[in-house]
JSON list of C-alpha atoms in Angstrom, two decimals:
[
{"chain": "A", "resi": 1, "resn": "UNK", "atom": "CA", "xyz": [4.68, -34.76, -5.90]},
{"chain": "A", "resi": 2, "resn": "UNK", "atom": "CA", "xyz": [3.03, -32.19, -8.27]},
{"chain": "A", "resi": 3, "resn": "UNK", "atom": "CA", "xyz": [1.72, -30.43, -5.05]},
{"chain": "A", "resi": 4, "resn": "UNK", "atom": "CA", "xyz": [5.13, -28.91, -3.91]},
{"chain": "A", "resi": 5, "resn": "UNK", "atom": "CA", "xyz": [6.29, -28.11, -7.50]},
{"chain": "A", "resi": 6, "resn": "UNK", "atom": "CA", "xyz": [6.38, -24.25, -7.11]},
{"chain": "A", "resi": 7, "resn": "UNK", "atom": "CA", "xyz": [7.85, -25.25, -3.71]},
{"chain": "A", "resi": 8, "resn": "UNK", "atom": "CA", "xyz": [10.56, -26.70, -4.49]},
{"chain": "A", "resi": 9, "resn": "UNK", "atom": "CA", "xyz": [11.49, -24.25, -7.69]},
{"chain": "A", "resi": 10, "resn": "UNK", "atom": "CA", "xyz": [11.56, -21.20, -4.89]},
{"chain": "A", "resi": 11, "resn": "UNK", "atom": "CA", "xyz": [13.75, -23.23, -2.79]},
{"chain": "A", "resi": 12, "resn": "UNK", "atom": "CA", "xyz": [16.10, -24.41, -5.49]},
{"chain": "A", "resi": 13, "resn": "UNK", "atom": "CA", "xyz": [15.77, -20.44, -6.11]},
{"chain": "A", "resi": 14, "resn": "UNK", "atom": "CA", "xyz": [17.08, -19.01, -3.06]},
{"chain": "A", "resi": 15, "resn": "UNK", "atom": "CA", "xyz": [19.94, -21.73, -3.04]},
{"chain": "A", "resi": 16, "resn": "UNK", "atom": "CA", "xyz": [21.11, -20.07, -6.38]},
{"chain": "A", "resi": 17, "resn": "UNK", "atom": "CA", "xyz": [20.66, -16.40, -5.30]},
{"chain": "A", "resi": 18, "resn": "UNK", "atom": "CA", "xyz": [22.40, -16.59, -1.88]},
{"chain": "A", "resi": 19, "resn": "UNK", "atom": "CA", "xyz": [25.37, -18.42, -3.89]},
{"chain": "A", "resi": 20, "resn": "UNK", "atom": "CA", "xyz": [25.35, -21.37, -2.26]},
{"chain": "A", "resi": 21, "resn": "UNK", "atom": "CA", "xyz": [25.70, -24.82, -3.74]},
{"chain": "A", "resi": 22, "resn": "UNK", "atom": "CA", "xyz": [22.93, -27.22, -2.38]},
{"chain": "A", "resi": 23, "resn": "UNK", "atom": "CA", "xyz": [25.25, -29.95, -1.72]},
{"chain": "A", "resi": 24, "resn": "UNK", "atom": "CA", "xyz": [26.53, -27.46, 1.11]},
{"chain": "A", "resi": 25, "resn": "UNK", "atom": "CA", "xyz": [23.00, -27.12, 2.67]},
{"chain": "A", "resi": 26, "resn": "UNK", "atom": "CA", "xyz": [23.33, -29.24, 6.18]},
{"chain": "A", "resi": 27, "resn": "UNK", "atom": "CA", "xyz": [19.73, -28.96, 7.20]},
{"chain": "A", "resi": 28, "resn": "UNK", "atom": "CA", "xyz": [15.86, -28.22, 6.08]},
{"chain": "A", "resi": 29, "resn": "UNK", "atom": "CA", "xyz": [13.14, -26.34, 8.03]},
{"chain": "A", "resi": 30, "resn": "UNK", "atom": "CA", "xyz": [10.01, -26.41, 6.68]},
{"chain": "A", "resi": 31, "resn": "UNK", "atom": "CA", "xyz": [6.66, -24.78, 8.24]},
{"chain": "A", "resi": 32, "resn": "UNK", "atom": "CA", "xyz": [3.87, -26.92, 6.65]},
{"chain": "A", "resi": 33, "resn": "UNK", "atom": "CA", "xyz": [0.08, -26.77, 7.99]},
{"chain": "A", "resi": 34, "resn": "UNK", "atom": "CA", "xyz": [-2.08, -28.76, 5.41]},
{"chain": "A", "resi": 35, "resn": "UNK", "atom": "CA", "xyz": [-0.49, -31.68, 4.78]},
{"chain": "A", "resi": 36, "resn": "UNK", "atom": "CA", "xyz": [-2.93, -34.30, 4.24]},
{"chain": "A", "resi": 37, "resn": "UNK", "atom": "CA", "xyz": [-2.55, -35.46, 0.87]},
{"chain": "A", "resi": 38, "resn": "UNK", "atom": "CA", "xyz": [1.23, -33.84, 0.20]},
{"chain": "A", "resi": 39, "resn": "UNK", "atom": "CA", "xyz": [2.34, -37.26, 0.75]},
{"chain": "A", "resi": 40, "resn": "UNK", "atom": "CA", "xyz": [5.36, -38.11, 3.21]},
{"chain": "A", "resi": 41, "resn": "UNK", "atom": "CA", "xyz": [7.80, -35.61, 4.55]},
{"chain": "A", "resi": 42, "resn": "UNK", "atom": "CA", "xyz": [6.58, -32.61, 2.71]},
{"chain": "A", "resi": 43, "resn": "UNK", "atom": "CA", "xyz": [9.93, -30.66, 3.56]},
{"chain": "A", "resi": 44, "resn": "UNK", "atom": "CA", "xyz": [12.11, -33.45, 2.12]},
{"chain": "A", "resi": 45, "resn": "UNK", "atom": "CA", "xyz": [9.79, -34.05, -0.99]},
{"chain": "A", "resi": 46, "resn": "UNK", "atom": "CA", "xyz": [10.70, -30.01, -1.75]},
{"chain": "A", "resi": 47, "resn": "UNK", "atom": "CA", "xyz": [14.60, -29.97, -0.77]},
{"chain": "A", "resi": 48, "resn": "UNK", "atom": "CA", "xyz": [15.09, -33.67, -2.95]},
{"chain": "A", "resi": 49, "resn": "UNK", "atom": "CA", "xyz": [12.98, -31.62, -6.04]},
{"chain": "A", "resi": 50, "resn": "UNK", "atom": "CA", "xyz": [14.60, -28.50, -5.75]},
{"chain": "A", "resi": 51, "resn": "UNK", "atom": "CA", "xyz": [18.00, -30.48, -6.43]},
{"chain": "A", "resi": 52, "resn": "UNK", "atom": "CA", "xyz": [19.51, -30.77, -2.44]},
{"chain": "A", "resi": 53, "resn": "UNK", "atom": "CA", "xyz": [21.42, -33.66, -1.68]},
{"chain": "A", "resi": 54, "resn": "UNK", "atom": "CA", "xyz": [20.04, -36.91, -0.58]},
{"chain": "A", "resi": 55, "resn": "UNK", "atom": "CA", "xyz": [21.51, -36.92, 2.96]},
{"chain": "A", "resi": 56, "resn": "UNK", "atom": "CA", "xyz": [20.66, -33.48, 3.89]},
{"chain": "A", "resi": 57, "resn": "UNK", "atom": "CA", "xyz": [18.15, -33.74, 6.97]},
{"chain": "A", "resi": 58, "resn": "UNK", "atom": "CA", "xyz": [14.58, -32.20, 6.07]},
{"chain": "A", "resi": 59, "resn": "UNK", "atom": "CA", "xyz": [12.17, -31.30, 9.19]},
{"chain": "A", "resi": 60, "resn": "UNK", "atom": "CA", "xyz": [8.33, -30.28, 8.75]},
{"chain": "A", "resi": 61, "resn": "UNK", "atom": "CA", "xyz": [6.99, -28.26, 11.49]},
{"chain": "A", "resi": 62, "resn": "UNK", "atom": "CA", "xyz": [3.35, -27.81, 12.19]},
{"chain": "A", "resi": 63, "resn": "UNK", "atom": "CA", "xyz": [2.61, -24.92, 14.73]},
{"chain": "A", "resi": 64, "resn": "UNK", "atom": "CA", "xyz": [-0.36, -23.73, 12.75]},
{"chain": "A", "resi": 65, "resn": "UNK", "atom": "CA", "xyz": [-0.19, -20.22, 11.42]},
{"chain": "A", "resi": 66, "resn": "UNK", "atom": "CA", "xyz": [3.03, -20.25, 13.11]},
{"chain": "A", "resi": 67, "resn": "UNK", "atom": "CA", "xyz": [4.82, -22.81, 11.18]},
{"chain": "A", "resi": 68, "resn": "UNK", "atom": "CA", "xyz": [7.02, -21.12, 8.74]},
{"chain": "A", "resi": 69, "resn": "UNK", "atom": "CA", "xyz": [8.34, -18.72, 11.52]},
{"chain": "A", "resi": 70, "resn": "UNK", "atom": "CA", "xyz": [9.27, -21.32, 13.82]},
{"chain": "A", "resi": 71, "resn": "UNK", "atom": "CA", "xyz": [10.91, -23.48, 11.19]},
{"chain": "A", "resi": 72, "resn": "UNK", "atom": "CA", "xyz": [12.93, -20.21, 10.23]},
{"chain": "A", "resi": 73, "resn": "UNK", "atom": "CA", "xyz": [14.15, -19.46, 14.46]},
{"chain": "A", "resi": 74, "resn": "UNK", "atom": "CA", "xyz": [15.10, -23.33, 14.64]},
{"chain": "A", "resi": 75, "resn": "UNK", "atom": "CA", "xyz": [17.19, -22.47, 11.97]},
{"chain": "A", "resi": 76, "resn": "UNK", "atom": "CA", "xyz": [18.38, -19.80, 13.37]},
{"chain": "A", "resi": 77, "resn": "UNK", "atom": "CA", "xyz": [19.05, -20.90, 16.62]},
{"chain": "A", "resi": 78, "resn": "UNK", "atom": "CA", "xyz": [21.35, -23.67, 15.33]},
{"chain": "A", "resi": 79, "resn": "UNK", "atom": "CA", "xyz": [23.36, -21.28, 12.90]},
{"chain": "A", "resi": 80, "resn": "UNK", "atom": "CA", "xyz": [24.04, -19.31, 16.63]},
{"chain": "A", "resi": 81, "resn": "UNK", "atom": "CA", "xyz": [24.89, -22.42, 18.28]},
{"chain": "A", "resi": 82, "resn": "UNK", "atom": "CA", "xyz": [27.20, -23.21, 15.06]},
{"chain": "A", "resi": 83, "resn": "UNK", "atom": "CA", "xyz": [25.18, -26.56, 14.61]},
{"chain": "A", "resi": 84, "resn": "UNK", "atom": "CA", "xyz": [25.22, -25.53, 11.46]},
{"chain": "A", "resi": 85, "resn": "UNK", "atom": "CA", "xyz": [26.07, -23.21, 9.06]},
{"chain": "A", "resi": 86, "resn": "UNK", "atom": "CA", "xyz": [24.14, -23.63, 5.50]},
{"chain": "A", "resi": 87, "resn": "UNK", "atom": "CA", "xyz": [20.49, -23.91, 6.51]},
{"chain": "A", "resi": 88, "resn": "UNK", "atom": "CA", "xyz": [17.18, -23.81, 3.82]},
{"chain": "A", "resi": 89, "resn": "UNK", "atom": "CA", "xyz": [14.38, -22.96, 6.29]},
{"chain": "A", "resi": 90, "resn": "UNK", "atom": "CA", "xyz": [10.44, -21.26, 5.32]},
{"chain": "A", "resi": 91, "resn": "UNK", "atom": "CA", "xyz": [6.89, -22.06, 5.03]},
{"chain": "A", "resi": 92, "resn": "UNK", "atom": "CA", "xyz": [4.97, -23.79, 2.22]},
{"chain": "A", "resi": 93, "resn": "UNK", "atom": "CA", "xyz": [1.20, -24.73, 1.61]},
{"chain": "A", "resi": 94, "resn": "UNK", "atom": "CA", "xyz": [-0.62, -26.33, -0.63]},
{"chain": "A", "resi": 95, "resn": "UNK", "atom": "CA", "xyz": [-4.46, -25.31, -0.04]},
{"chain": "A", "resi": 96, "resn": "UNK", "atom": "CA", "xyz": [-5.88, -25.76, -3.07]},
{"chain": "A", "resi": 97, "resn": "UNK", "atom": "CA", "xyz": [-4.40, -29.74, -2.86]},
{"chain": "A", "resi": 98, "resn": "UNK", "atom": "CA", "xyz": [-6.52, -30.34, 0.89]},
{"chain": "A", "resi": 99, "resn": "UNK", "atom": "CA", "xyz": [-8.82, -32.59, 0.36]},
{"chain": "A", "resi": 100, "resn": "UNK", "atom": "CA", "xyz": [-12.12, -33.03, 2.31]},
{"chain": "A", "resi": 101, "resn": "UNK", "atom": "CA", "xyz": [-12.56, -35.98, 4.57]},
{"chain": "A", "resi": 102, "resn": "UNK", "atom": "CA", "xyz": [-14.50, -39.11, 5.33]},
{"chain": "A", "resi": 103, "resn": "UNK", "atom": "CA", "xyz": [-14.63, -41.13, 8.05]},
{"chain": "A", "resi": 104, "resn": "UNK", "atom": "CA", "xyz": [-13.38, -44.33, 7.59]},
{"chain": "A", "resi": 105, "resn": "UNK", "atom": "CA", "xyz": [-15.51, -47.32, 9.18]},
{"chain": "A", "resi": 106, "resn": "UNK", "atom": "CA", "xyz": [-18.55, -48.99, 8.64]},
{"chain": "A", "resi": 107, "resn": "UNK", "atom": "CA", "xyz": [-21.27, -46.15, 6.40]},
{"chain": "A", "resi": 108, "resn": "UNK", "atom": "CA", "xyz": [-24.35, -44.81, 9.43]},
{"chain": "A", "resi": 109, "resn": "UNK", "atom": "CA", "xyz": [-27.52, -45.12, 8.60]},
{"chain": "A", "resi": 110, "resn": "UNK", "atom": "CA", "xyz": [-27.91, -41.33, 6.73]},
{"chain": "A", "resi": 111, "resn": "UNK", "atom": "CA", "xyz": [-24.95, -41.33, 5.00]},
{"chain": "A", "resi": 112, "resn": "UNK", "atom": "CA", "xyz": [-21.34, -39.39, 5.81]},
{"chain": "A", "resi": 113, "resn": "UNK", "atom": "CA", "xyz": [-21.12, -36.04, 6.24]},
{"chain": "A", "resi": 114, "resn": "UNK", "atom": "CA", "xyz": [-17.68, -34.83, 4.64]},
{"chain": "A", "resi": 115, "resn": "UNK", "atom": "CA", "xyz": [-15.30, -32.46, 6.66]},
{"chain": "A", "resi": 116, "resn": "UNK", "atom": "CA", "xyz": [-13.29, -29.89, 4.78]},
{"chain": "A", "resi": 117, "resn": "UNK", "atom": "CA", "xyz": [-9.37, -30.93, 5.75]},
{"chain": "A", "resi": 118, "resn": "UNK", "atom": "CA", "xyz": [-8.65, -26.58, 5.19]},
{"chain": "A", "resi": 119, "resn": "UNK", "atom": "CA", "xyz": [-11.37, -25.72, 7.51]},
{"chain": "A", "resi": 120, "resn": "UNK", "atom": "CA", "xyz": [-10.64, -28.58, 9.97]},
{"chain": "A", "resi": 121, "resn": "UNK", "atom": "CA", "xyz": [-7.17, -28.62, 10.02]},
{"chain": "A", "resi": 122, "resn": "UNK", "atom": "CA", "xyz": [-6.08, -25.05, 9.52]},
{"chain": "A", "resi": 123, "resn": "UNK", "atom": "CA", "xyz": [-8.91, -22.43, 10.24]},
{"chain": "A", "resi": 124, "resn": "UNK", "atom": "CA", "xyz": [-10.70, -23.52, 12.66]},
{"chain": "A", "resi": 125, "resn": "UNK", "atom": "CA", "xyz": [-9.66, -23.18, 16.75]},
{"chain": "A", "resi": 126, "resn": "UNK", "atom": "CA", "xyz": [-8.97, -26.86, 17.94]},
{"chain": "A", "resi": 127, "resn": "UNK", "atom": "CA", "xyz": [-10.30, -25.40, 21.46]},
{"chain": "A", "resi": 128, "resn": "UNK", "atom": "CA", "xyz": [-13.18, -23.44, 20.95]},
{"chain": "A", "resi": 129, "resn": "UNK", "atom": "CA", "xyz": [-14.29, -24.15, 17.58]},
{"chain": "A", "resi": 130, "resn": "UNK", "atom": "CA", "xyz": [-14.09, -20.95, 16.43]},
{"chain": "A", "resi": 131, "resn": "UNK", "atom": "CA", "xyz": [-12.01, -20.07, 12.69]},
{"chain": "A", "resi": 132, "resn": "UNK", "atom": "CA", "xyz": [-9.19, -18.01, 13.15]},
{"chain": "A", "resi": 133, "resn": "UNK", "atom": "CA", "xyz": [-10.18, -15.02, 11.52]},
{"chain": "A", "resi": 134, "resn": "UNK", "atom": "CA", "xyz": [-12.65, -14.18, 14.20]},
{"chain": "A", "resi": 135, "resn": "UNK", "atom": "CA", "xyz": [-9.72, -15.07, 16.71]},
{"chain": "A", "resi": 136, "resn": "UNK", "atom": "CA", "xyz": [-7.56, -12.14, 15.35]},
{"chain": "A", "resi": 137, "resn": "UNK", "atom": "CA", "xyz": [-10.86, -10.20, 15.35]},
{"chain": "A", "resi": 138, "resn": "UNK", "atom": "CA", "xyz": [-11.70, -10.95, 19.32]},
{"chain": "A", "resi": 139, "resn": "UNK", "atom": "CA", "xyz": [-8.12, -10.48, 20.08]},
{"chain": "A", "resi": 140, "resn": "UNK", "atom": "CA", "xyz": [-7.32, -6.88, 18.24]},
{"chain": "A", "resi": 141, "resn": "UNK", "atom": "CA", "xyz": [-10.78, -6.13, 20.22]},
{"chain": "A", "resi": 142, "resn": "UNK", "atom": "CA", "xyz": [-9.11, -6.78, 23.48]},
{"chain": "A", "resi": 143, "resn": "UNK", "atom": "CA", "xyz": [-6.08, -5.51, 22.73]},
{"chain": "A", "resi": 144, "resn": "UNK", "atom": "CA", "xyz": [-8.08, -2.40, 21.53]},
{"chain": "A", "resi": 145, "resn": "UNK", "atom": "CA", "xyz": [-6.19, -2.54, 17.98]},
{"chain": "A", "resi": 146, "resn": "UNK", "atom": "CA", "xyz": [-8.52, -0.30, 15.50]},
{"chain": "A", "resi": 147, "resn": "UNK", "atom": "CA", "xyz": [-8.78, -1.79, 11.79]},
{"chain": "A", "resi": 148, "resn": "UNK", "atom": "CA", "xyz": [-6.73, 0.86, 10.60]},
{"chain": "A", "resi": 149, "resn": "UNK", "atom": "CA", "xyz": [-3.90, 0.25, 13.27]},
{"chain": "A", "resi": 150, "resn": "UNK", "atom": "CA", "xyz": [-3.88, -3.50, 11.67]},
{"chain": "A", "resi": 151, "resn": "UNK", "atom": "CA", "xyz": [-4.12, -2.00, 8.21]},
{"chain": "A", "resi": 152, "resn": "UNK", "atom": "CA", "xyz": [-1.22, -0.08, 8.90]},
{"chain": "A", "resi": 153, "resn": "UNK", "atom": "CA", "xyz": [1.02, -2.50, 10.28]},
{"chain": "A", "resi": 154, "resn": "UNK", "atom": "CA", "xyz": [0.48, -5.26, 7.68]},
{"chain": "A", "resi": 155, "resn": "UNK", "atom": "CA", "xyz": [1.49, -2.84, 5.50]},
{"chain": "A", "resi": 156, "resn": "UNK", "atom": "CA", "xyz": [4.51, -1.93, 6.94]},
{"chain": "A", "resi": 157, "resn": "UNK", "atom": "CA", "xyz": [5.40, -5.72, 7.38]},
{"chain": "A", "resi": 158, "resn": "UNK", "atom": "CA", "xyz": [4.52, -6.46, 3.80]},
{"chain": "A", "resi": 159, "resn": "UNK", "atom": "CA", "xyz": [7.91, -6.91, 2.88]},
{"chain": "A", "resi": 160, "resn": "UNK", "atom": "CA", "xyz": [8.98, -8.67, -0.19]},
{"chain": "A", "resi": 161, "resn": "UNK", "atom": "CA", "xyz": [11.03, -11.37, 0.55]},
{"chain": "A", "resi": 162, "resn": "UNK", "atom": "CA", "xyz": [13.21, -11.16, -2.66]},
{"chain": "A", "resi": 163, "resn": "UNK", "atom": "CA", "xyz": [14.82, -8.33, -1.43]},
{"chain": "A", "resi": 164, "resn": "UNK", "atom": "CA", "xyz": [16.42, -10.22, 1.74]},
{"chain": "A", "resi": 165, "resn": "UNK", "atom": "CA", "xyz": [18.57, -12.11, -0.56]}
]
């Protein structure tokens, strides 16, 4: 519960700037990568401790790196479609909370080796077993995307999100 403390504080924050009262939120998108050991429903665990009613609907989405994003278009797509019309939707993480794993079964002859859950589950390329960082490396390479040019443009998208509200 502790994990998604600051979570749900900057949730139950946003409610209160945007004016709305968080019995009229309908639905909750959350992006969430890491979430072994967050315990169940990490998005619902945040909208119940940042004070949202007990029927609103909660969804966690895993997409990897991509997670908060697409929880934020499904959230937009159904205020378009007028699904809805008071919507919570981000991304959260708890790194410092992953914990490393063990295989469960019968101990080998050697010992266990432990796997971190942060390297496993959210750095490293499911496909080609190589960590992210080197993808956006190989990629900006091919796309022939100087370190500058990427200096540049995380700068310019290096907005701070408290001025949206």
């Amino acid at each position: 519960m502790a994990n998604f403390l600051k979570n749900c504080h900057r949730m139950k924050a946003a409610v209160e700037r945007a004016g709305v009262d968080p019995s009229a939120v309908q639905e909750v998108y959350m992006g969430n990568v890491l979430q072994a050991n967050s315990g169940q429903a990490p998005a619902r665990q945040a909208a119940l401790f940042a004070g949202l009613s007990r029927s609103t609907p909660c969804t966690t989405i895993n997409k990897v790196c991509a997670s908060g994003m697409k929880a934020v278009m499904m959230a937009a797509q159904s205020l378009q479609t007028g699904a809805n019309e008071v919507m919570v939707a981000g991304g959260m993480e708890s790194m410092s909370n992953v914990p490393y794993y063990l295989p469960r079964g019968a101990t080998p002859y050697g010992g266990v080796k432990l796997v971190d859950g942060i390297a496993y589950d959210g750095l490293t390329d499911a496909y080609d077993k190589i960590h992210m960082g080197n993808c956006g490396e190989n990629t900006a390479r091919k796309m022939n995307i100087s370190r500058d040019e990427q200096d540049q443009y995380g700068t310019c998208v290096g907005i701070d999100t408290s001025l949206l509200w």
